[in-house]
PDB file of C-alpha atoms and ligand atoms in Angstrom:
ATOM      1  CA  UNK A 284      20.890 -12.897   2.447  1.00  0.00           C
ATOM      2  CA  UNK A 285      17.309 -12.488   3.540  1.00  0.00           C
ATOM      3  CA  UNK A 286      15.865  -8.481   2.198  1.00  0.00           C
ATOM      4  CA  UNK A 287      12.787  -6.509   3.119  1.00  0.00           C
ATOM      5  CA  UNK A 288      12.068  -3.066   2.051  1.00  0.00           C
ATOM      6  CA  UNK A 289       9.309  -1.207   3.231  1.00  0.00           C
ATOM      7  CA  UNK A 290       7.499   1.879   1.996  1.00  0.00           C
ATOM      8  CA  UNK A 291       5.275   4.583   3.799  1.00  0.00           C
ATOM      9  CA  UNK A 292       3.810   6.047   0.835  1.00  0.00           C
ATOM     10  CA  UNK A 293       4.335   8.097  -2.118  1.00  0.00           C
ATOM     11  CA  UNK A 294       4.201  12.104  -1.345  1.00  0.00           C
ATOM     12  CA  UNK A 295       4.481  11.276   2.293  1.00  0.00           C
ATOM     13  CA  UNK A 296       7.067  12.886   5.036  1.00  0.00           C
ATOM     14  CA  UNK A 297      10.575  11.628   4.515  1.00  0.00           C
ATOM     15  CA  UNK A 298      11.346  12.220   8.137  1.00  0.00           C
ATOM     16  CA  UNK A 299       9.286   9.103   8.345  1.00  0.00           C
ATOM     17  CA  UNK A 300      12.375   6.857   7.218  1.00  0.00           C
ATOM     18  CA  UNK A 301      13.744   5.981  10.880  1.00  0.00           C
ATOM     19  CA  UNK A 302      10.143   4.745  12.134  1.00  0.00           C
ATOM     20  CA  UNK A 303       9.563   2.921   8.869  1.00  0.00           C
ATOM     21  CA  UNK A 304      13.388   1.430   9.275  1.00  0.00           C
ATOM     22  CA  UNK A 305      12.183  -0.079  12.625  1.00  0.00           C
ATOM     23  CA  UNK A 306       9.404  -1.690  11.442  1.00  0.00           C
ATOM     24  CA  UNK A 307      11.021  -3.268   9.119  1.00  0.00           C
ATOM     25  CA  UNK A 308      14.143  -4.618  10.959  1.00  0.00           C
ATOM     26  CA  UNK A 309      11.787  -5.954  12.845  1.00  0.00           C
ATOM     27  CA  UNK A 310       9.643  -7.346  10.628  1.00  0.00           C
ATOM     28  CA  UNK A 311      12.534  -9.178   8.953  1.00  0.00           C
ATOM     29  CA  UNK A 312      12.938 -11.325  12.400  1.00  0.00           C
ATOM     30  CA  UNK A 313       9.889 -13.502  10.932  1.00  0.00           C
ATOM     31  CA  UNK A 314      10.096 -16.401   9.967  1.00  0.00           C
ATOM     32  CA  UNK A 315       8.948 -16.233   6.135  1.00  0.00           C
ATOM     33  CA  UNK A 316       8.902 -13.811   3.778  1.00  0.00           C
ATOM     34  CA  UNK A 317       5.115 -13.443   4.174  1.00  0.00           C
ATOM     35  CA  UNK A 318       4.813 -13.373   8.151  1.00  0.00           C
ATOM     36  CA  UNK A 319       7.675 -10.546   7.268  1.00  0.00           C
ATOM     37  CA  UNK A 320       5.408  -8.048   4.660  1.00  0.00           C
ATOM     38  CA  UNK A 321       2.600  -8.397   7.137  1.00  0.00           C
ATOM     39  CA  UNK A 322       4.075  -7.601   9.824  1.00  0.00           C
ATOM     40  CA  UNK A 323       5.788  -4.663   8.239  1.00  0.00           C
ATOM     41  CA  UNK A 324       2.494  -3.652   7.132  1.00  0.00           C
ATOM     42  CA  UNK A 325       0.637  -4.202  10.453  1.00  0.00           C
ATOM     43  CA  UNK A 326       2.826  -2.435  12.554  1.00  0.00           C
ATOM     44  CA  UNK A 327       2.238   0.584   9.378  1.00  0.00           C
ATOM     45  CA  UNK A 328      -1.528   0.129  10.201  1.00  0.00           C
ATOM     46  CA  UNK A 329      -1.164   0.363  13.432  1.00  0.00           C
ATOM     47  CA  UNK A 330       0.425   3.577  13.256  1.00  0.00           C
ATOM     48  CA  UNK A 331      -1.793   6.785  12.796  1.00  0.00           C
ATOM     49  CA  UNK A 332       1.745   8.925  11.093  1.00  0.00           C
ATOM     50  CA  UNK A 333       0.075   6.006   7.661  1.00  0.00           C
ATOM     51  CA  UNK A 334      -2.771   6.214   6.080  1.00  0.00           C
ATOM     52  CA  UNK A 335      -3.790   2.683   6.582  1.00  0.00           C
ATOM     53  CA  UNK A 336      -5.366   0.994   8.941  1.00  0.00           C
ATOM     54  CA  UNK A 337      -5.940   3.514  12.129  1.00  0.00           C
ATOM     55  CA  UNK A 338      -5.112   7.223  10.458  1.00  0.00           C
ATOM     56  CA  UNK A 339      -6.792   6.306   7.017  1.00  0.00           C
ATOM     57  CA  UNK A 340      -8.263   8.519   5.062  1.00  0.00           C
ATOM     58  CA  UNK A 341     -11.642   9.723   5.063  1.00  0.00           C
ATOM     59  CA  UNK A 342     -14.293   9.266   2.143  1.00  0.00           C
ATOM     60  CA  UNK A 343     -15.746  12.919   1.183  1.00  0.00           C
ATOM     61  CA  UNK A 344     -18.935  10.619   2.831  1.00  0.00           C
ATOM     62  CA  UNK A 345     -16.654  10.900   6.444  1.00  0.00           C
ATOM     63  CA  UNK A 346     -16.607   7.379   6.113  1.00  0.00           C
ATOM     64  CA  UNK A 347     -13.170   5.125   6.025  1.00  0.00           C
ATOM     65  CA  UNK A 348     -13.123   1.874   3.455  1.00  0.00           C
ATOM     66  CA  UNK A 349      -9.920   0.265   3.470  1.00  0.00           C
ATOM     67  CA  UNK A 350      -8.329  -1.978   0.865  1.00  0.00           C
ATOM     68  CA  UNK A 351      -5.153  -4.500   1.359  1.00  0.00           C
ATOM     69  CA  UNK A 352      -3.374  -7.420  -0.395  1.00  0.00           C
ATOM     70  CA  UNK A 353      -1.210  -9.867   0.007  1.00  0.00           C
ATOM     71  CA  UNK A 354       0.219 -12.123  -2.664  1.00  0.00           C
ATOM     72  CA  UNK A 355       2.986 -14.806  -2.774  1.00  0.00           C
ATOM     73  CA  UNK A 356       3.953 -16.725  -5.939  1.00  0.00           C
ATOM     74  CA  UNK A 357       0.476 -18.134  -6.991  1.00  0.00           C
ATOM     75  CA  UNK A 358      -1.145 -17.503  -4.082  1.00  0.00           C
ATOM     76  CA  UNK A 359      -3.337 -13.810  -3.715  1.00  0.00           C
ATOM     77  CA  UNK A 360      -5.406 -12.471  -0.844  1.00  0.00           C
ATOM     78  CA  UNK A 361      -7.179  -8.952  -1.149  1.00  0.00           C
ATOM     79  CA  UNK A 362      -9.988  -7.070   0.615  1.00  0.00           C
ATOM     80  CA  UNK A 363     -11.777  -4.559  -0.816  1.00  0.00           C
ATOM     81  CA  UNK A 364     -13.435  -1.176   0.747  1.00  0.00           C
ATOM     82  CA  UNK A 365     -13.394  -2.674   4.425  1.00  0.00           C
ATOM     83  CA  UNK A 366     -14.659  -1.060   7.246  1.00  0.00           C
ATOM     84  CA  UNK A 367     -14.499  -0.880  10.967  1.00  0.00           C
ATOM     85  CA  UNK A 368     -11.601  -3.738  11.557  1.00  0.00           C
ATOM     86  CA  UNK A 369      -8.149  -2.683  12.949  1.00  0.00           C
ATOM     87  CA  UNK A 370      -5.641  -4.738  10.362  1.00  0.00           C
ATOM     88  CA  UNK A 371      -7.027  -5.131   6.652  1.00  0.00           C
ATOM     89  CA  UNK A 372      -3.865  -6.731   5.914  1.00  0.00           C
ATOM     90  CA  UNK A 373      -4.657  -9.606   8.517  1.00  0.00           C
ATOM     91  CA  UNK A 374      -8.410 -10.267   6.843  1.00  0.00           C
ATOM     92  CA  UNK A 375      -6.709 -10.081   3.395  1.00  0.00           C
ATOM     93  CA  UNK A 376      -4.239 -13.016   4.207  1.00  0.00           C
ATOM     94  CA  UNK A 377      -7.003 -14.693   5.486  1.00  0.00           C
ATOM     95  CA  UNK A 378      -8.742 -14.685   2.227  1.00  0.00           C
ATOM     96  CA  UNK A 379      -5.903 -15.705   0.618  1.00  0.00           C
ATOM     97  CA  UNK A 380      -5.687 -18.861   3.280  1.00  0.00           C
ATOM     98  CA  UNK A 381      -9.023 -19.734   4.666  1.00  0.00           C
ATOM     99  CA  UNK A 382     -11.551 -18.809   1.948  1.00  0.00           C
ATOM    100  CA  UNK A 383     -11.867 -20.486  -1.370  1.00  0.00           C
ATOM    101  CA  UNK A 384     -11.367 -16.857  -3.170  1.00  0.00           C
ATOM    102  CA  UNK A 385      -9.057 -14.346  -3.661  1.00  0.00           C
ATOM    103  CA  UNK A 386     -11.007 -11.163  -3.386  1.00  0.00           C
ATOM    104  CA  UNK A 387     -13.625 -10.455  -0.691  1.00  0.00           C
ATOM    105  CA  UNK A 388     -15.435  -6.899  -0.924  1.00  0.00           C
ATOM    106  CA  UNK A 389     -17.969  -4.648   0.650  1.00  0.00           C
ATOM    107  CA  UNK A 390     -20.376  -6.038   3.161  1.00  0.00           C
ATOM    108  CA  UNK A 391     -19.125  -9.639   2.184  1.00  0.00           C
ATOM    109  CA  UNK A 392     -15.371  -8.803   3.373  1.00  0.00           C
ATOM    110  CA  UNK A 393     -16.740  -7.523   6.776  1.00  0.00           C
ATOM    111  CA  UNK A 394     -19.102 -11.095   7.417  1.00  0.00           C
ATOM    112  CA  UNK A 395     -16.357 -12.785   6.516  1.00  0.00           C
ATOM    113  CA  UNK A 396     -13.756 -10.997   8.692  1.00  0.00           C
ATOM    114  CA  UNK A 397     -16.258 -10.773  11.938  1.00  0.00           C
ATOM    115  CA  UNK A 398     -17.234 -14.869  11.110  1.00  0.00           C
ATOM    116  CA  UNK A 399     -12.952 -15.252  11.771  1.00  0.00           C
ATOM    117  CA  UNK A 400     -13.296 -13.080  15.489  1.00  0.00           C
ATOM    118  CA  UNK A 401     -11.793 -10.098  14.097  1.00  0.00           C
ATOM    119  CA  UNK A 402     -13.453  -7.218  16.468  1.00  0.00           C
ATOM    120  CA  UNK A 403     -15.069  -3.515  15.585  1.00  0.00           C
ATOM    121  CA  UNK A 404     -12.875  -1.171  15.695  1.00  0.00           C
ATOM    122  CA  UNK A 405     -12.719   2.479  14.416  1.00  0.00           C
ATOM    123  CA  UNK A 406      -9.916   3.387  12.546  1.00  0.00           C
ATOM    124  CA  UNK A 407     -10.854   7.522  12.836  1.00  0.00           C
ATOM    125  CA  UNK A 408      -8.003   9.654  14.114  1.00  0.00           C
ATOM    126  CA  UNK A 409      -8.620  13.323  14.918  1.00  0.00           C
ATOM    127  CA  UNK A 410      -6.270  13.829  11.844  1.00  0.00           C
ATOM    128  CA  UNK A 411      -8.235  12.118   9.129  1.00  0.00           C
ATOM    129  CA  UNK A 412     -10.950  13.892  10.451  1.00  0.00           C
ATOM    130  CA  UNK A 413      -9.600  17.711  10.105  1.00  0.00           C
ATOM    131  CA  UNK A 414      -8.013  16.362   6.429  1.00  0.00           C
ATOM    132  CA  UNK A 415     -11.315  15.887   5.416  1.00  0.00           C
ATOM    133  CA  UNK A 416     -12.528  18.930   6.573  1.00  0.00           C
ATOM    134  CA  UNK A 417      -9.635  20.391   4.447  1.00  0.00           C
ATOM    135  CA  UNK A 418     -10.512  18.976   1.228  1.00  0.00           C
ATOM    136  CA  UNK A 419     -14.032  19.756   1.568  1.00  0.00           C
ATOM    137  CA  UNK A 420     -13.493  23.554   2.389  1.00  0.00           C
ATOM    138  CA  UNK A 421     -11.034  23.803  -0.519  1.00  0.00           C
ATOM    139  CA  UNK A 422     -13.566  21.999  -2.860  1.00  0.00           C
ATOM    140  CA  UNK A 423     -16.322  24.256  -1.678  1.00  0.00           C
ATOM    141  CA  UNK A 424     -13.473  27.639  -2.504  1.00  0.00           C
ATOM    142  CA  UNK A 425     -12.560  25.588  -5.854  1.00  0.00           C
ATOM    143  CA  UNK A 426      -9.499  25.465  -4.778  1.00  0.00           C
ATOM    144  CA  UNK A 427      -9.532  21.973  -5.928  1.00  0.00           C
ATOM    145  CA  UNK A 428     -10.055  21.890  -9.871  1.00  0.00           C
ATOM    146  CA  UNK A 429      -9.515  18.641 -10.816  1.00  0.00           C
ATOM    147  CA  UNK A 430      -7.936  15.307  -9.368  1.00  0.00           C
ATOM    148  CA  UNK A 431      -4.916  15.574 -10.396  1.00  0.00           C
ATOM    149  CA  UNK A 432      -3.951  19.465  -9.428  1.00  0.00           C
ATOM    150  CA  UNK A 433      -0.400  19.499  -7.980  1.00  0.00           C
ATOM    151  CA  UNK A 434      -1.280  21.857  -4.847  1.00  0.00           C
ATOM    152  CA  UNK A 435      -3.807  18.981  -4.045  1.00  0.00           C
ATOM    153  CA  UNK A 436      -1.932  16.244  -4.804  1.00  0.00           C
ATOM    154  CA  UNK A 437       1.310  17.450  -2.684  1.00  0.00           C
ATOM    155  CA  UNK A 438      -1.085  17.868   0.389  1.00  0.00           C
ATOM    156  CA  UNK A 439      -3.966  15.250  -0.196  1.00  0.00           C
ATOM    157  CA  UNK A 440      -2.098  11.880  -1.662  1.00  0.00           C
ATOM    158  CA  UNK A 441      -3.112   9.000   0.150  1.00  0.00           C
ATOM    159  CA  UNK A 442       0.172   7.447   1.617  1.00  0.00           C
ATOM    160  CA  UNK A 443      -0.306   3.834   1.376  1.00  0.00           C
ATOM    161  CA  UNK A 444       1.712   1.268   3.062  1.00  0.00           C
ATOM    162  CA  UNK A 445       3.602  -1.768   1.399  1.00  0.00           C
ATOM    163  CA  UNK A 446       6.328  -4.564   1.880  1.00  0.00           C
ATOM    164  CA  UNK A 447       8.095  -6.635  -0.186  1.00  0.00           C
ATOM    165  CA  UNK A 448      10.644  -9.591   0.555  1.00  0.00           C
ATOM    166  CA  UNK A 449      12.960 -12.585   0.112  1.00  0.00           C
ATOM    167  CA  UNK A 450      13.608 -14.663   2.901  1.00  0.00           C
ATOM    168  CA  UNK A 451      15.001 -17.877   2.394  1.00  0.00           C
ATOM    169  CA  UNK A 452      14.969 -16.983  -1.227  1.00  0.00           C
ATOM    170  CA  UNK A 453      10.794 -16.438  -1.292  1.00  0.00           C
ATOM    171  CA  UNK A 454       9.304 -13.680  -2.041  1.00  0.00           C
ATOM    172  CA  UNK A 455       6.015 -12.245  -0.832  1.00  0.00           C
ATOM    173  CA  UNK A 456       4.382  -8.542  -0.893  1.00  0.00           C
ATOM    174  CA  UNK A 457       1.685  -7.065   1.250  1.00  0.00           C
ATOM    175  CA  UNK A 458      -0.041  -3.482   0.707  1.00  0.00           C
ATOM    176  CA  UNK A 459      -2.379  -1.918   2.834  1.00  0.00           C
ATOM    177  CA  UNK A 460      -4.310   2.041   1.864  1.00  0.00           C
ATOM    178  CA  UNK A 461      -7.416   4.195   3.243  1.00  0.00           C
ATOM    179  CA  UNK A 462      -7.081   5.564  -0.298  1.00  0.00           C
ATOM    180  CA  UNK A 463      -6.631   8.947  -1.618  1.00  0.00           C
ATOM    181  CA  UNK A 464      -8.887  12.265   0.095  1.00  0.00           C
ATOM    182  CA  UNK A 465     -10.649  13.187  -1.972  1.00  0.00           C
ATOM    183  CA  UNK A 466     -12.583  10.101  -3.136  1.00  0.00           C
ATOM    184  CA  UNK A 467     -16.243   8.781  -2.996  1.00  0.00           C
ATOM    185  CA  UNK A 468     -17.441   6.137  -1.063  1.00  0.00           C
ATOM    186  CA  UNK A 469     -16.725   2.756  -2.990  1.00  0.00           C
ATOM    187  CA  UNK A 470     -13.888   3.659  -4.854  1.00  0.00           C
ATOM    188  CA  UNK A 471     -11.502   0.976  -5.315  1.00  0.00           C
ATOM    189  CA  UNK A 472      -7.608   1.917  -6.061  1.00  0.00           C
ATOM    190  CA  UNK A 473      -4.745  -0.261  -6.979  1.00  0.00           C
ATOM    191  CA  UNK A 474      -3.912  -1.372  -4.246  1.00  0.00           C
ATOM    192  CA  UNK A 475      -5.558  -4.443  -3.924  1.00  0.00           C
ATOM    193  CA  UNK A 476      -5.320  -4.998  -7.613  1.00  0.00           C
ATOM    194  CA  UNK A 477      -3.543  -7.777  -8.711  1.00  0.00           C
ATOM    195  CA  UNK A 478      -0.850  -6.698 -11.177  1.00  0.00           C
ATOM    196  CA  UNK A 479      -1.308  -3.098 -10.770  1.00  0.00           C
ATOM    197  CA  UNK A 480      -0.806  -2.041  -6.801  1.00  0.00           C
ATOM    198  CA  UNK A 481       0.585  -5.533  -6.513  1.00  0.00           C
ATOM    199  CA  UNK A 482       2.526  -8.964  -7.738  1.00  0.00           C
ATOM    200  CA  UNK A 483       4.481 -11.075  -7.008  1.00  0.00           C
ATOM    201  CA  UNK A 484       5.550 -14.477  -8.866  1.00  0.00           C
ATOM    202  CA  UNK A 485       9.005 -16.887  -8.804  1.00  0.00           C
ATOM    203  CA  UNK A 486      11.092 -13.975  -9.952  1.00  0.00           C
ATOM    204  CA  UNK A 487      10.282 -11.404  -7.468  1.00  0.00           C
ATOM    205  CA  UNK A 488       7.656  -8.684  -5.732  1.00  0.00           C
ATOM    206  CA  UNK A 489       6.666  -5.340  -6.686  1.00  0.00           C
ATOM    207  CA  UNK A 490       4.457  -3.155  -4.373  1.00  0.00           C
ATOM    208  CA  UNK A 491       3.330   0.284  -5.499  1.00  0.00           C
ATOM    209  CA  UNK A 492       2.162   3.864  -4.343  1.00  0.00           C
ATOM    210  CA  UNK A 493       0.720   7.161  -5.743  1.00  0.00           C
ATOM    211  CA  UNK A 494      -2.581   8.102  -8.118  1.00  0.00           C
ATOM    212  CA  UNK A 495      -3.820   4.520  -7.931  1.00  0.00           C
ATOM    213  CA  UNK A 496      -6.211   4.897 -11.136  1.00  0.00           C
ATOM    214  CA  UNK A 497      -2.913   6.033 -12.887  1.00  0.00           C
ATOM    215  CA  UNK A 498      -0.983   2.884 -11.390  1.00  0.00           C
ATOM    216  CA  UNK A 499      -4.181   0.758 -12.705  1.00  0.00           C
ATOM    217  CA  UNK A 500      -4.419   2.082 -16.050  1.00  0.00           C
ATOM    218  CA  UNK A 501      -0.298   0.829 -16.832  1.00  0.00           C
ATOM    219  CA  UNK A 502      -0.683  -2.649 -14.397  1.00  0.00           C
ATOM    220  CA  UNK A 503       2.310  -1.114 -13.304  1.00  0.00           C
ATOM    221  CA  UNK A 504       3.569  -3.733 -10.143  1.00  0.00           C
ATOM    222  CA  UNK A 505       2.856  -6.689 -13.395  1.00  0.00           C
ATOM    223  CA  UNK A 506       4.834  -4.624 -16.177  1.00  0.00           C
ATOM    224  CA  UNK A 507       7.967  -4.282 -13.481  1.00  0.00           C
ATOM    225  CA  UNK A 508       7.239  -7.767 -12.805  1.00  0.00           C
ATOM    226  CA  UNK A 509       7.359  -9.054 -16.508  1.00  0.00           C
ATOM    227  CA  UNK A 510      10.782  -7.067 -17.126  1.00  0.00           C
ATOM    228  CA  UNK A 511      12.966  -9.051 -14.117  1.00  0.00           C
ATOM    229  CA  UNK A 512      16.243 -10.045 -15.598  1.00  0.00           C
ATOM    230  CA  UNK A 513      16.175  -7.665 -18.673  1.00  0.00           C
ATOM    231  CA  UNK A 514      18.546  -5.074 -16.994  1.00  0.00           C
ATOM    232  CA  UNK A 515      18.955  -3.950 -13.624  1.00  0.00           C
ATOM    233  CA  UNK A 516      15.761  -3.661 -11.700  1.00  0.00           C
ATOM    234  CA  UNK A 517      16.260  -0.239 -10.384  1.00  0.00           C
ATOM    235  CA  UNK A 518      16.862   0.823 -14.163  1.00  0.00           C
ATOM    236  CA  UNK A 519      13.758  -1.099 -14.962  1.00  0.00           C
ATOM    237  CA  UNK A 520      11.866   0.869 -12.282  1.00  0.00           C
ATOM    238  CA  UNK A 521      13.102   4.513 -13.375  1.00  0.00           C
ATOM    239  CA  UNK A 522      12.198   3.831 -16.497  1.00  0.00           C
ATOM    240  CA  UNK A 523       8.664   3.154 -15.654  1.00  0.00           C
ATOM    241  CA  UNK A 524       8.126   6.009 -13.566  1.00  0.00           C
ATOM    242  CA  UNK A 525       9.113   8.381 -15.706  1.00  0.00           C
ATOM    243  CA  UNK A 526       6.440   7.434 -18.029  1.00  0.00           C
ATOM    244  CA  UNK A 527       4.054   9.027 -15.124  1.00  0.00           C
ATOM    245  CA  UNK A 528       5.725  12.403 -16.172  1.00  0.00           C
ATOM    246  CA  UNK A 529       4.359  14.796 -13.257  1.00  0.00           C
ATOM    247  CA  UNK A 530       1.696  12.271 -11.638  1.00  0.00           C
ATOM    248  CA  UNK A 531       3.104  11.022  -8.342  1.00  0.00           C
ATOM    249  CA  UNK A 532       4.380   7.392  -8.560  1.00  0.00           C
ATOM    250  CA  UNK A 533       6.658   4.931  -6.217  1.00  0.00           C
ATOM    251  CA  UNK A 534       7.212   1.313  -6.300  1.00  0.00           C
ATOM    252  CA  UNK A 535       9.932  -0.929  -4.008  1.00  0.00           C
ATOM    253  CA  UNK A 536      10.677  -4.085  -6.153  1.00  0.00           C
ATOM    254  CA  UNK A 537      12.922  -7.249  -5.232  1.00  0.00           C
ATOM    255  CA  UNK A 538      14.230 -10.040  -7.075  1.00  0.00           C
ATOM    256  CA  UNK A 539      16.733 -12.774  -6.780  1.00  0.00           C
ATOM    257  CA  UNK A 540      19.692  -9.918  -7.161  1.00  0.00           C
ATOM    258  CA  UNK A 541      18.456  -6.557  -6.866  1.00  0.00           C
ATOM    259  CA  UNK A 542      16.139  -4.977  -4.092  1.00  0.00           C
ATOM    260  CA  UNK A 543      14.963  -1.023  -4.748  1.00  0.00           C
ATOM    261  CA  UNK A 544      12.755   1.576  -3.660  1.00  0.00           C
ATOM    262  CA  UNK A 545      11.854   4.554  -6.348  1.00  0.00           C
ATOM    263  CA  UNK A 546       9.685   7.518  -6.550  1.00  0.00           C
ATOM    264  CA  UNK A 547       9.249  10.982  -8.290  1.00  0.00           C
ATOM    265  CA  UNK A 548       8.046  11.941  -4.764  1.00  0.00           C
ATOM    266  CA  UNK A 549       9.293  11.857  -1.308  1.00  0.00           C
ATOM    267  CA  UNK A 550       8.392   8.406   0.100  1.00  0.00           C
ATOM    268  CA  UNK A 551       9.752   7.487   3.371  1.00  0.00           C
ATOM    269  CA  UNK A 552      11.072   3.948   3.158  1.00  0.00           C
ATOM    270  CA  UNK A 553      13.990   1.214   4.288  1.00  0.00           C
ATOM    271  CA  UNK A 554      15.662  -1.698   2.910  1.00  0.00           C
ATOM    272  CA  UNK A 555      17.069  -3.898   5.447  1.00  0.00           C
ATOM    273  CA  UNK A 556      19.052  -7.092   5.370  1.00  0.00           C
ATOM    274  CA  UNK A 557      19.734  -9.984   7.483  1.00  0.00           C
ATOM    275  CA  UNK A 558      22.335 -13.165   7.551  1.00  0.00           C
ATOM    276  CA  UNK A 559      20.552 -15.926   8.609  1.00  0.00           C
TER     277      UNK A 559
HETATM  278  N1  LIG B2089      -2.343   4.024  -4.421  1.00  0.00           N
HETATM  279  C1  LIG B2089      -3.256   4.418  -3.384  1.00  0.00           C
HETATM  280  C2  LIG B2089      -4.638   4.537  -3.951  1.00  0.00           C
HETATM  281  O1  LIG B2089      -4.794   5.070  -5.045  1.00  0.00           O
HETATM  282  C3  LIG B2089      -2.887   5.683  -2.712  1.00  0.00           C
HETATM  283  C4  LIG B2089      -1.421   5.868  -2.384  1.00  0.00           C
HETATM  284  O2  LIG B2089      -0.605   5.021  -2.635  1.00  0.00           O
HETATM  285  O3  LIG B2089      -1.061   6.916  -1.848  1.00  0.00           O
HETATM  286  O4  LIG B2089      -5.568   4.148  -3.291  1.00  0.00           O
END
């Protein structure tokens, strides 16, 4: 039984579920489990309702840096504050296959990416704009005391994308963010963090969402990771949540037997299944 689950991000619409269940039923058509996450993400990116790709976030700058990963067992790709290219996931694999590396950042990532043909393109919406324009009027009322303020965090969380899957019993796992509001130019999240936003080894893949220097600080995707096979996953995955108390959190995780998608906020996702 090949599985792919699909998130849209933590503290993002839940009325999102039926377009995130099409992308990933079709997304499951590919071939291998890590055509499948990329596609799931791409067609995510592609979509300004995500904050990825086209409809990412702003920088308070007004700019938009981009970070995405993919990873497969032994293998990891990641690119790191990207600008002005349409699918971050797409230059991310290609670290991962055509470059010697595993992480390309910065002005580097965007050499590299133009060297392989991919074209400018702006990934400003209309919407990311006015956001920002939100976050910097409530910062200038103080509105906005500190990062993690509940009122801000309910409307400003980032919303990243991510896939994970087992086809033909391999798993891969592909992420893809314009990062939370309110953040400065150069900030880096989880996301393309290996072990914390992301991992994925022989026993399974973990992708995850929410307060990425949180997610960082407890290597969360490598901790659910480490604990495949000790109990159920989805028990595995509760239990570290919780231990984010009130800072927003979700992770979808797959292994050999179990396939879940958890969060202590509304997170539109799907988990769909095929017989080959
Ligand atoms: N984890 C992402 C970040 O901190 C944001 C999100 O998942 O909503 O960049």
């Amino acid at each position: 039984m090949d599985v792919l689950i699909a998130h849209g991000g933590a503290s993002h619409r839940e009325d999102l579920k039926k377009i995130v269940e099409k992308y990933a039923f079709n997304a499951i058509e590919e071939e291998n489990a890590l055509n499948a996450v990329i596609k799931a993400v791409m067609l995510m990116e592609d979509d300004p309702e995500f904050n990825a790709g086209t409809g990412s976030n702003m920088r308070l700058d007004g700019s938009i840096q981009m970070d995405a990963a993919v990873m497969v067992p032994n293998d990891f790709g990641a690119v790191i504050n990207i600008e002005y290219v349409k699918n971050p996931v797409l230059v991310a694999r290609d670290v991962m296959l055509r470059s010697p590396h595993m992480i390309l950042a910065g002005d580097g990532v965007l050499k590299f990416a133009r060297k392989l043909g991919y074209e400018y393109y702006d990934p400003s919406t209309e919407e990311a704009i006015k956001r920002r324009e939100r976050v910097l009027q409530k910062l200038k009322n103080g509105e906005i005391p500190s990062y993690y303020h509940p009122q801000f965090l309910a409307e400003f969380l980032g919303d990243t994308v991510g896939a994970v899957a087992r086809i033909n019993g391999e798993f891969a796992a592909a992420v893809s963010t314009g990062g939370t509001s309110l953040t400065l130019r150069g900030r880096v999240g989880d996301s393309p963090i290996i072990g914390a936003g992301i991992y994925c080894g022989k026993k399974g893949a973990v992708v995850a969402t929410g307060i990425g220097e949180e997610i960082m600080r407890r290597m969360l995707s490598f901790r659910i990771y480490h604990r495949i096979g000790e109990k159920c996953l989805e028990e595995i995955c509760r239990e570290e949540i919780e231990k984010f108390g009130d800072v927003p959190v979700g992770v979808i995780a797959i292994s050999d037997e179990d396939a879940c998608a958890i969060s202590n906020r509304s997170m539109p996702y799907a988990i769909v299944k095929t017989q080959r």
